[in-house]
Amino acid sequence: MDVGFIGLGLMGRPMALNLIKAGHTVHVWSRRRASMQPLLEAGAGDCTSAAELARRAPVTISMVADAPDVEQVTLGADGVADGASAGHIHIDMSTIAPAAAQSLAERLAARGVTALDAPVSGGEIGAINATLTIMAGGDVVAFERVRPLFEAMGRSATHIGAAGAGQVAKACNQIITGVGVAAVAEALNFAHKSGVDAAKVREALLGGFAYSRILENHGQRMLDRNFKPGFKAWMHQKDLRIVMDEAHRLGLALPSSAATAQMFNAMVGSGLGEDDSIAMLKLLERMSGSADE
């Protein structure tokens, strides 16, 4: 397939590279020229705007920071809508609010563009290894048409429902992963402060009902003190802000999410925002007087 890709950061760059590896023809554009270079060297087409991407390819993908960025590259000047022809499909794989995804889909439809919201889970490692979990909302016919692209980037792609449904699924994912990271960090810090070998505690817990992928993977990284960002703390802060905004809008009580959101706020406020989200362990250590940087 011919596809245009916007947003070549920590996640977008390996995702676009995997599309090239799978044999798709990829065109790229980024506000930062340097971000495009690895893709151009891999054979991607060079574009000067999102509109040019849309003129070259019938499908475009965005992987950017937040809803205002998605709006700018799709509906702003020289955005996707300015270059799209009839039948164009735009896939936004960023994490934004469900209501924002619905609004963008409606406004793009008015410009003749079919929108899919298809956020991902799996972090940088999943993006590199093409093992992302993809959750999509929007027109199911469009979803099936672009399935080969999803298969090149991820292990699974699920159509959840109408526009915005993919973002609802991603919000649920961020609740579980955020609260899970907080729980594992608390448990390992508790073990350490109790004078017990946290590695042996983790080993024991992996054999029981406390097992989780977060305990297995992130727990080991916490023990190794490997806080290199695969998913930065400020990103999880942003995602849980979306969760809490939606909770306020819907009148929902999300007490565990609210407490975890405050922990991510504290991480960013104390200078840990650029670390991986699992650096919550460092925050808890500081709070309990046992910091070990």
mmCIF file of C-alpha atoms in Angstrom:
data_model
loop_
_atom_site.group_PDB
_atom_site.id
_atom_site.type_symbol
_atom_site.label_atom_id
_atom_site.label_comp_id
_atom_site.label_asym_id
_atom_site.label_seq_id
_atom_site.Cartn_x
_atom_site.Cartn_y
_atom_site.Cartn_z
ATOM 1 C CA MET A 1 0.000 0.000 0.000
ATOM 2 C CA ASP A 2 0.972 3.658 -0.465
ATOM 3 C CA VAL A 3 0.933 5.380 2.935
ATOM 4 C CA GLY A 4 2.019 8.726 4.352
ATOM 5 C CA PHE A 5 3.378 8.932 7.908
ATOM 6 C CA ILE A 6 3.418 11.993 10.190
ATOM 7 C CA GLY A 7 5.179 11.966 13.560
ATOM 8 C CA LEU A 8 8.587 10.304 13.626
ATOM 9 C CA GLY A 9 9.449 10.298 17.309
ATOM 10 C CA LEU A 10 10.113 7.510 19.789
ATOM 11 C CA MET A 11 7.139 5.478 18.536
ATOM 12 C CA GLY A 12 6.470 6.754 15.035
ATOM 13 C CA ARG A 13 9.942 6.220 13.608
ATOM 14 C CA PRO A 14 10.104 2.429 14.223
ATOM 15 C CA MET A 15 6.449 2.042 13.200
ATOM 16 C CA ALA A 16 7.147 3.712 9.847
ATOM 17 C CA LEU A 17 10.298 1.627 9.400
ATOM 18 C CA ASN A 18 8.271 -1.538 9.931
ATOM 19 C CA LEU A 19 5.869 -0.449 7.192
ATOM 20 C CA ILE A 20 8.837 -0.127 4.826
ATOM 21 C CA LYS A 21 10.176 -3.532 5.912
ATOM 22 C CA ALA A 22 6.773 -5.065 5.162
ATOM 23 C CA GLY A 23 6.962 -3.794 1.578
ATOM 24 C CA HIS A 24 4.664 -0.780 1.783
ATOM 25 C CA THR A 25 5.568 2.453 0.000
ATOM 26 C CA VAL A 26 5.995 5.052 2.728
ATOM 27 C CA HIS A 27 6.153 8.837 2.405
ATOM 28 C CA VAL A 28 7.114 10.918 5.443
ATOM 29 C CA TRP A 29 6.839 14.454 6.749
ATOM 30 C CA SER A 30 7.877 15.931 10.076
ATOM 31 C CA ARG A 31 8.082 19.406 11.519
ATOM 32 C CA ARG A 32 11.671 18.507 12.469
ATOM 33 C CA ARG A 33 13.650 17.617 9.372
ATOM 34 C CA ALA A 34 16.201 15.587 11.356
ATOM 35 C CA SER A 35 13.461 13.162 12.415
ATOM 36 C CA MET A 36 12.873 12.210 8.784
ATOM 37 C CA GLN A 37 16.466 11.281 7.971
ATOM 38 C CA PRO A 38 16.459 7.614 9.145
ATOM 39 C CA LEU A 39 13.281 7.019 7.127
ATOM 40 C CA LEU A 40 14.648 8.722 4.010
ATOM 41 C CA GLU A 41 17.768 6.564 4.264
ATOM 42 C CA ALA A 42 15.503 3.494 4.468
ATOM 43 C CA GLY A 43 13.775 4.490 1.230
ATOM 44 C CA ALA A 44 10.834 6.626 2.320
ATOM 45 C CA GLY A 45 9.568 9.417 0.096
ATOM 46 C CA ASP A 46 10.371 12.983 1.134
ATOM 47 C CA CYS A 47 7.411 15.364 1.557
ATOM 48 C CA THR A 48 7.307 19.012 2.536
ATOM 49 C CA SER A 49 3.867 19.046 4.189
ATOM 50 C CA ALA A 50 1.047 16.829 5.423
ATOM 51 C CA ALA A 51 -0.996 17.980 2.430
ATOM 52 C CA GLU A 52 1.681 16.654 0.069
ATOM 53 C CA LEU A 53 1.596 13.325 1.896
ATOM 54 C CA ALA A 54 -2.147 13.107 1.297
ATOM 55 C CA ARG A 55 -1.703 13.956 -2.392
ATOM 56 C CA ARG A 56 0.839 11.144 -2.770
ATOM 57 C CA ALA A 57 -0.911 8.411 -0.786
ATOM 58 C CA PRO A 58 -4.565 7.401 -0.248
ATOM 59 C CA VAL A 59 -3.866 6.597 3.417
ATOM 60 C CA THR A 60 -2.096 8.756 5.986
ATOM 61 C CA ILE A 61 -1.080 8.005 9.569
ATOM 62 C CA SER A 62 -0.322 10.414 12.404
ATOM 63 C CA MET A 63 1.543 9.548 15.604
ATOM 64 C CA VAL A 64 1.903 12.810 17.495
ATOM 65 C CA ALA A 65 1.715 14.089 21.069
ATOM 66 C CA ASP A 66 -1.869 15.246 21.677
ATOM 67 C CA ALA A 67 -5.157 16.375 20.120
ATOM 68 C CA PRO A 68 -4.001 19.904 19.127
ATOM 69 C CA ASP A 69 -1.140 18.331 17.162
ATOM 70 C CA VAL A 70 -3.508 15.914 15.410
ATOM 71 C CA GLU A 71 -5.811 18.795 14.531
ATOM 72 C CA GLN A 72 -2.945 20.851 13.152
ATOM 73 C CA VAL A 73 -1.593 18.117 10.870
ATOM 74 C CA THR A 74 -5.026 17.048 9.628
ATOM 75 C CA LEU A 75 -7.227 20.163 9.523
ATOM 76 C CA GLY A 76 -4.684 22.981 9.750
ATOM 77 C CA ALA A 77 -3.075 24.848 6.876
ATOM 78 C CA ASP A 78 -1.309 22.388 4.537
ATOM 79 C CA GLY A 79 -2.824 19.564 6.556
ATOM 80 C CA VAL A 80 -4.017 16.187 5.350
ATOM 81 C CA ALA A 81 -7.493 17.478 4.452
ATOM 82 C CA ASP A 82 -5.977 20.073 2.103
ATOM 83 C CA GLY A 83 -4.311 17.382 -0.009
ATOM 84 C CA ALA A 84 -6.743 14.479 0.296
ATOM 85 C CA SER A 85 -8.801 13.106 -2.575
ATOM 86 C CA ALA A 86 -12.171 11.375 -2.325
ATOM 87 C CA GLY A 87 -11.953 8.150 -0.346
ATOM 88 C CA HIS A 88 -8.871 9.157 1.623
ATOM 89 C CA ILE A 89 -8.392 7.408 4.984
ATOM 90 C CA HIS A 90 -6.548 9.064 7.842
ATOM 91 C CA ILE A 91 -5.465 6.903 10.782
ATOM 92 C CA ASP A 92 -4.549 8.709 13.975
ATOM 93 C CA MET A 93 -2.483 6.407 16.198
ATOM 94 C CA SER A 94 -1.802 9.044 18.844
ATOM 95 C CA THR A 95 -3.422 8.900 22.283
ATOM 96 C CA ILE A 96 -6.022 11.649 22.604
ATOM 97 C CA ALA A 97 -9.380 12.103 24.326
ATOM 98 C CA PRO A 98 -12.276 10.051 22.924
ATOM 99 C CA ALA A 99 -14.370 13.207 22.504
ATOM 100 C CA ALA A 100 -11.531 14.837 20.560
ATOM 101 C CA ALA A 101 -11.303 11.796 18.285
ATOM 102 C CA GLN A 102 -15.032 11.937 17.624
ATOM 103 C CA SER A 103 -14.879 15.644 16.803
ATOM 104 C CA LEU A 104 -11.916 15.210 14.474
ATOM 105 C CA ALA A 105 -13.669 12.335 12.690
ATOM 106 C CA GLU A 106 -16.766 14.464 12.102
ATOM 107 C CA ARG A 107 -14.791 17.428 10.789
ATOM 108 C CA LEU A 108 -12.610 15.267 8.560
ATOM 109 C CA ALA A 109 -15.723 13.544 7.184
ATOM 110 C CA ALA A 110 -17.023 16.981 6.182
ATOM 111 C CA ARG A 111 -13.825 17.359 4.145
ATOM 112 C CA GLY A 112 -14.240 13.946 2.485
ATOM 113 C CA VAL A 113 -11.741 12.092 4.702
ATOM 114 C CA THR A 114 -12.610 8.920 6.619
ATOM 115 C CA ALA A 115 -10.927 8.917 10.018
ATOM 116 C CA LEU A 116 -9.894 6.014 12.214
ATOM 117 C CA ASP A 117 -8.640 6.461 15.759
ATOM 118 C CA ALA A 118 -6.185 3.624 16.362
ATOM 119 C CA PRO A 119 -4.040 4.189 19.469
ATOM 120 C CA VAL A 120 -1.498 1.569 20.449
ATOM 121 C CA SER A 121 -0.081 -0.207 23.477
ATOM 122 C CA GLY A 122 3.349 -1.753 23.717
ATOM 123 C CA GLY A 123 5.729 1.163 24.071
ATOM 124 C CA GLU A 124 8.947 1.689 22.159
ATOM 125 C CA ILE A 125 9.877 -2.018 22.295
ATOM 126 C CA GLY A 126 6.530 -2.955 20.767
ATOM 127 C CA ALA A 127 6.984 -0.323 18.073
ATOM 128 C CA ILE A 128 10.478 -1.603 17.237
ATOM 129 C CA ASN A 129 9.460 -5.275 17.224
ATOM 130 C CA ALA A 130 6.133 -4.723 15.422
ATOM 131 C CA THR A 131 4.270 -6.275 18.361
ATOM 132 C CA LEU A 132 1.975 -3.368 19.213
ATOM 133 C CA THR A 133 -1.607 -3.872 20.314
ATOM 134 C CA ILE A 134 -3.833 -1.653 18.164
ATOM 135 C CA MET A 135 -7.318 -0.539 19.255
ATOM 136 C CA ALA A 136 -9.402 1.097 16.529
ATOM 137 C CA GLY A 137 -12.549 3.167 16.309
ATOM 138 C CA GLY A 138 -14.356 4.323 13.185
ATOM 139 C CA ASP A 139 -15.702 2.869 9.962
ATOM 140 C CA VAL A 140 -15.214 -0.913 9.917
ATOM 141 C CA VAL A 141 -14.863 -1.053 6.112
ATOM 142 C CA ALA A 142 -11.994 1.445 6.298
ATOM 143 C CA PHE A 143 -10.501 -0.575 9.151
ATOM 144 C CA GLU A 144 -10.454 -3.743 7.048
ATOM 145 C CA ARG A 145 -8.996 -1.875 4.093
ATOM 146 C CA VAL A 146 -5.980 -0.732 6.123
ATOM 147 C CA ARG A 147 -5.571 -3.945 8.132
ATOM 148 C CA PRO A 148 -2.350 -4.834 6.218
ATOM 149 C CA LEU A 149 -0.784 -1.678 7.627
ATOM 150 C CA PHE A 150 -1.804 -2.614 11.172
ATOM 151 C CA GLU A 151 -0.426 -6.118 10.660
ATOM 152 C CA ALA A 152 2.946 -4.633 9.675
ATOM 153 C CA MET A 153 3.125 -2.634 12.905
ATOM 154 C CA GLY A 154 1.440 -4.792 15.516
ATOM 155 C CA ARG A 155 0.678 -8.235 16.858
ATOM 156 C CA SER A 156 -3.057 -7.584 17.061
ATOM 157 C CA ALA A 157 -5.559 -5.050 15.765
ATOM 158 C CA THR A 158 -9.107 -4.953 17.127
ATOM 159 C CA HIS A 159 -11.981 -2.865 15.811
ATOM 160 C CA ILE A 160 -13.686 -1.627 18.980
ATOM 161 C CA GLY A 161 -16.590 0.417 17.613
ATOM 162 C CA ALA A 162 -17.525 3.838 16.287
ATOM 163 C CA ALA A 163 -15.270 6.899 16.192
ATOM 164 C CA GLY A 164 -13.608 7.445 19.574
ATOM 165 C CA ALA A 165 -14.007 3.819 20.682
ATOM 166 C CA GLY A 166 -10.337 3.087 20.086
ATOM 167 C CA GLN A 167 -9.430 5.945 22.398
ATOM 168 C CA VAL A 168 -11.810 4.614 25.065
ATOM 169 C CA ALA A 169 -9.998 1.261 24.901
ATOM 170 C CA LYS A 170 -6.629 3.013 25.154
ATOM 171 C CA ALA A 171 -7.829 4.972 28.187
ATOM 172 C CA CYS A 172 -8.799 1.681 29.826
ATOM 173 C CA ASN A 173 -5.345 0.336 28.977
ATOM 174 C CA GLN A 174 -3.681 3.337 30.597
ATOM 175 C CA ILE A 175 -5.750 2.927 33.750
ATOM 176 C CA ILE A 176 -4.630 -0.680 34.135
ATOM 177 C CA THR A 177 -0.994 -0.095 33.228
ATOM 178 C CA GLY A 178 -0.679 3.093 35.269
ATOM 179 C CA VAL A 179 -2.216 1.598 38.406
ATOM 180 C CA GLY A 180 -0.182 -1.578 37.766
ATOM 181 C CA VAL A 181 3.111 0.317 37.611
ATOM 182 C CA ALA A 182 2.222 2.125 40.839
ATOM 183 C CA ALA A 183 1.327 -1.170 42.567
ATOM 184 C CA VAL A 184 4.540 -2.925 41.528
ATOM 185 C CA ALA A 185 6.673 0.076 42.527
ATOM 186 C CA GLU A 186 4.946 0.225 45.917
ATOM 187 C CA ALA A 187 5.398 -3.509 46.492
ATOM 188 C CA LEU A 188 9.112 -3.537 45.617
ATOM 189 C CA ASN A 189 9.775 -0.432 47.704
ATOM 190 C CA PHE A 190 7.867 -2.013 50.597
ATOM 191 C CA ALA A 191 9.987 -5.171 50.344
ATOM 192 C CA HIS A 192 13.226 -3.160 50.244
ATOM 193 C CA LYS A 193 12.249 -0.964 53.223
ATOM 194 C CA SER A 194 11.333 -4.129 55.138
ATOM 195 C CA GLY A 195 14.884 -5.440 54.709
ATOM 196 C CA VAL A 196 13.818 -8.243 52.374
ATOM 197 C CA ASP A 197 15.344 -9.128 48.993
ATOM 198 C CA ALA A 198 12.934 -7.490 46.544
ATOM 199 C CA ALA A 199 14.154 -9.722 43.700
ATOM 200 C CA LYS A 200 13.167 -12.848 45.630
ATOM 201 C CA VAL A 201 9.798 -11.304 46.495
ATOM 202 C CA ARG A 202 9.164 -10.642 42.810
ATOM 203 C CA GLU A 203 10.214 -14.203 41.944
ATOM 204 C CA ALA A 204 7.749 -15.612 44.459
ATOM 205 C CA LEU A 205 4.895 -13.371 43.335
ATOM 206 C CA LEU A 206 5.355 -14.365 39.690
ATOM 207 C CA GLY A 207 4.173 -17.852 40.652
ATOM 208 C CA GLY A 208 0.860 -16.749 42.141
ATOM 209 C CA PHE A 209 -2.210 -14.628 41.504
ATOM 210 C CA ALA A 210 -0.118 -11.453 41.716
ATOM 211 C CA TYR A 211 1.493 -12.346 38.392
ATOM 212 C CA SER A 212 1.210 -9.726 35.694
ATOM 213 C CA ARG A 213 3.215 -8.672 32.663
ATOM 214 C CA ILE A 214 3.958 -5.454 34.527
ATOM 215 C CA LEU A 215 5.426 -7.377 37.475
ATOM 216 C CA GLU A 216 7.376 -9.622 35.103
ATOM 217 C CA ASN A 217 8.782 -7.011 32.707
ATOM 218 C CA HIS A 218 8.649 -3.676 34.502
ATOM 219 C CA GLY A 219 9.359 -5.262 37.874
ATOM 220 C CA GLN A 220 12.646 -6.633 36.555
ATOM 221 C CA ARG A 221 13.524 -3.266 35.043
ATOM 222 C CA MET A 222 12.852 -1.616 38.400
ATOM 223 C CA LEU A 223 15.194 -4.097 40.085
ATOM 224 C CA ASP A 224 17.810 -3.437 37.402
ATOM 225 C CA ARG A 225 17.192 0.312 37.840
ATOM 226 C CA ASN A 226 16.759 0.582 34.109
ATOM 227 C CA PHE A 227 14.735 3.757 33.783
ATOM 228 C CA LYS A 228 15.632 4.403 30.143
ATOM 229 C CA PRO A 229 12.392 5.668 28.597
ATOM 230 C CA GLY A 230 10.322 3.288 26.543
ATOM 231 C CA PHE A 231 7.244 5.233 27.632
ATOM 232 C CA LYS A 232 8.042 8.513 29.342
ATOM 233 C CA ALA A 233 6.390 9.476 32.599
ATOM 234 C CA TRP A 234 5.031 12.742 31.171
ATOM 235 C CA MET A 235 3.242 10.721 28.486
ATOM 236 C CA HIS A 236 1.503 8.582 31.099
ATOM 237 C CA GLN A 237 0.672 11.767 32.998
ATOM 238 C CA LYS A 238 -0.967 13.143 29.846
ATOM 239 C CA ASP A 239 -2.898 9.924 29.253
ATOM 240 C CA LEU A 240 -4.245 9.815 32.795
ATOM 241 C CA ARG A 241 -5.216 13.466 32.489
ATOM 242 C CA ILE A 242 -7.387 12.352 29.571
ATOM 243 C CA VAL A 243 -8.842 9.586 31.742
ATOM 244 C CA MET A 244 -9.681 11.991 34.564
ATOM 245 C CA ASP A 245 -11.140 14.615 32.211
ATOM 246 C CA GLU A 246 -13.404 11.948 30.747
ATOM 247 C CA ALA A 247 -14.326 10.748 34.243
ATOM 248 C CA HIS A 248 -15.397 14.288 35.166
ATOM 249 C CA ARG A 249 -17.363 14.583 31.936
ATOM 250 C CA LEU A 250 -19.152 11.277 32.552
ATOM 251 C CA GLY A 251 -19.568 11.686 36.305
ATOM 252 C CA LEU A 252 -17.504 8.584 37.077
ATOM 253 C CA ALA A 253 -15.604 7.717 40.244
ATOM 254 C CA LEU A 254 -12.128 6.436 39.331
ATOM 255 C CA PRO A 255 -10.334 6.552 42.697
ATOM 256 C CA SER A 256 -7.341 4.369 41.798
ATOM 257 C CA SER A 257 -6.822 6.264 38.548
ATOM 258 C CA ALA A 258 -7.023 9.586 40.385
ATOM 259 C CA ALA A 259 -4.382 8.584 42.934
ATOM 260 C CA THR A 260 -2.090 7.259 40.208
ATOM 261 C CA ALA A 261 -2.563 10.409 38.138
ATOM 262 C CA GLN A 262 -1.365 12.425 41.134
ATOM 263 C CA MET A 263 1.731 10.246 41.376
ATOM 264 C CA PHE A 264 2.565 10.926 37.746
ATOM 265 C CA ASN A 265 1.982 14.635 38.375
ATOM 266 C CA ALA A 266 4.512 14.410 41.213
ATOM 267 C CA MET A 267 6.995 12.597 38.979
ATOM 268 C CA VAL A 268 6.860 15.349 36.384
ATOM 269 C CA GLY A 269 6.983 18.052 39.046
ATOM 270 C CA SER A 270 10.070 16.508 40.652
ATOM 271 C CA GLY A 271 12.045 16.230 37.424
ATOM 272 C CA LEU A 272 11.306 12.604 36.499
ATOM 273 C CA GLY A 273 9.073 13.360 33.537
ATOM 274 C CA GLU A 274 11.641 12.317 30.922
ATOM 275 C CA ASP A 275 12.323 8.986 32.677
ATOM 276 C CA ASP A 276 10.287 5.887 31.962
ATOM 277 C CA SER A 277 7.007 5.666 33.834
ATOM 278 C CA ILE A 278 8.522 2.908 35.991
ATOM 279 C CA ALA A 279 10.703 5.599 37.600
ATOM 280 C CA MET A 280 7.726 5.928 39.917
ATOM 281 C CA LEU A 281 9.878 3.655 42.072
ATOM 282 C CA LYS A 282 12.390 6.507 42.433
ATOM 283 C CA LEU A 283 9.610 8.873 43.490
ATOM 284 C CA LEU A 284 8.383 6.437 46.153
ATOM 285 C CA GLU A 285 11.938 5.935 47.393
ATOM 286 C CA ARG A 286 12.378 9.695 47.766
ATOM 287 C CA MET A 287 9.048 9.943 49.599
ATOM 288 C CA SER A 288 10.036 7.154 52.004
ATOM 289 C CA GLY A 289 13.592 8.376 52.608
ATOM 290 C CA SER A 290 15.354 5.547 50.796
ATOM 291 C CA ALA A 291 16.346 7.158 47.499
ATOM 292 C CA ASP A 292 18.839 5.096 45.516
ATOM 293 C CA GLU A 293 19.460 6.903 42.233
#
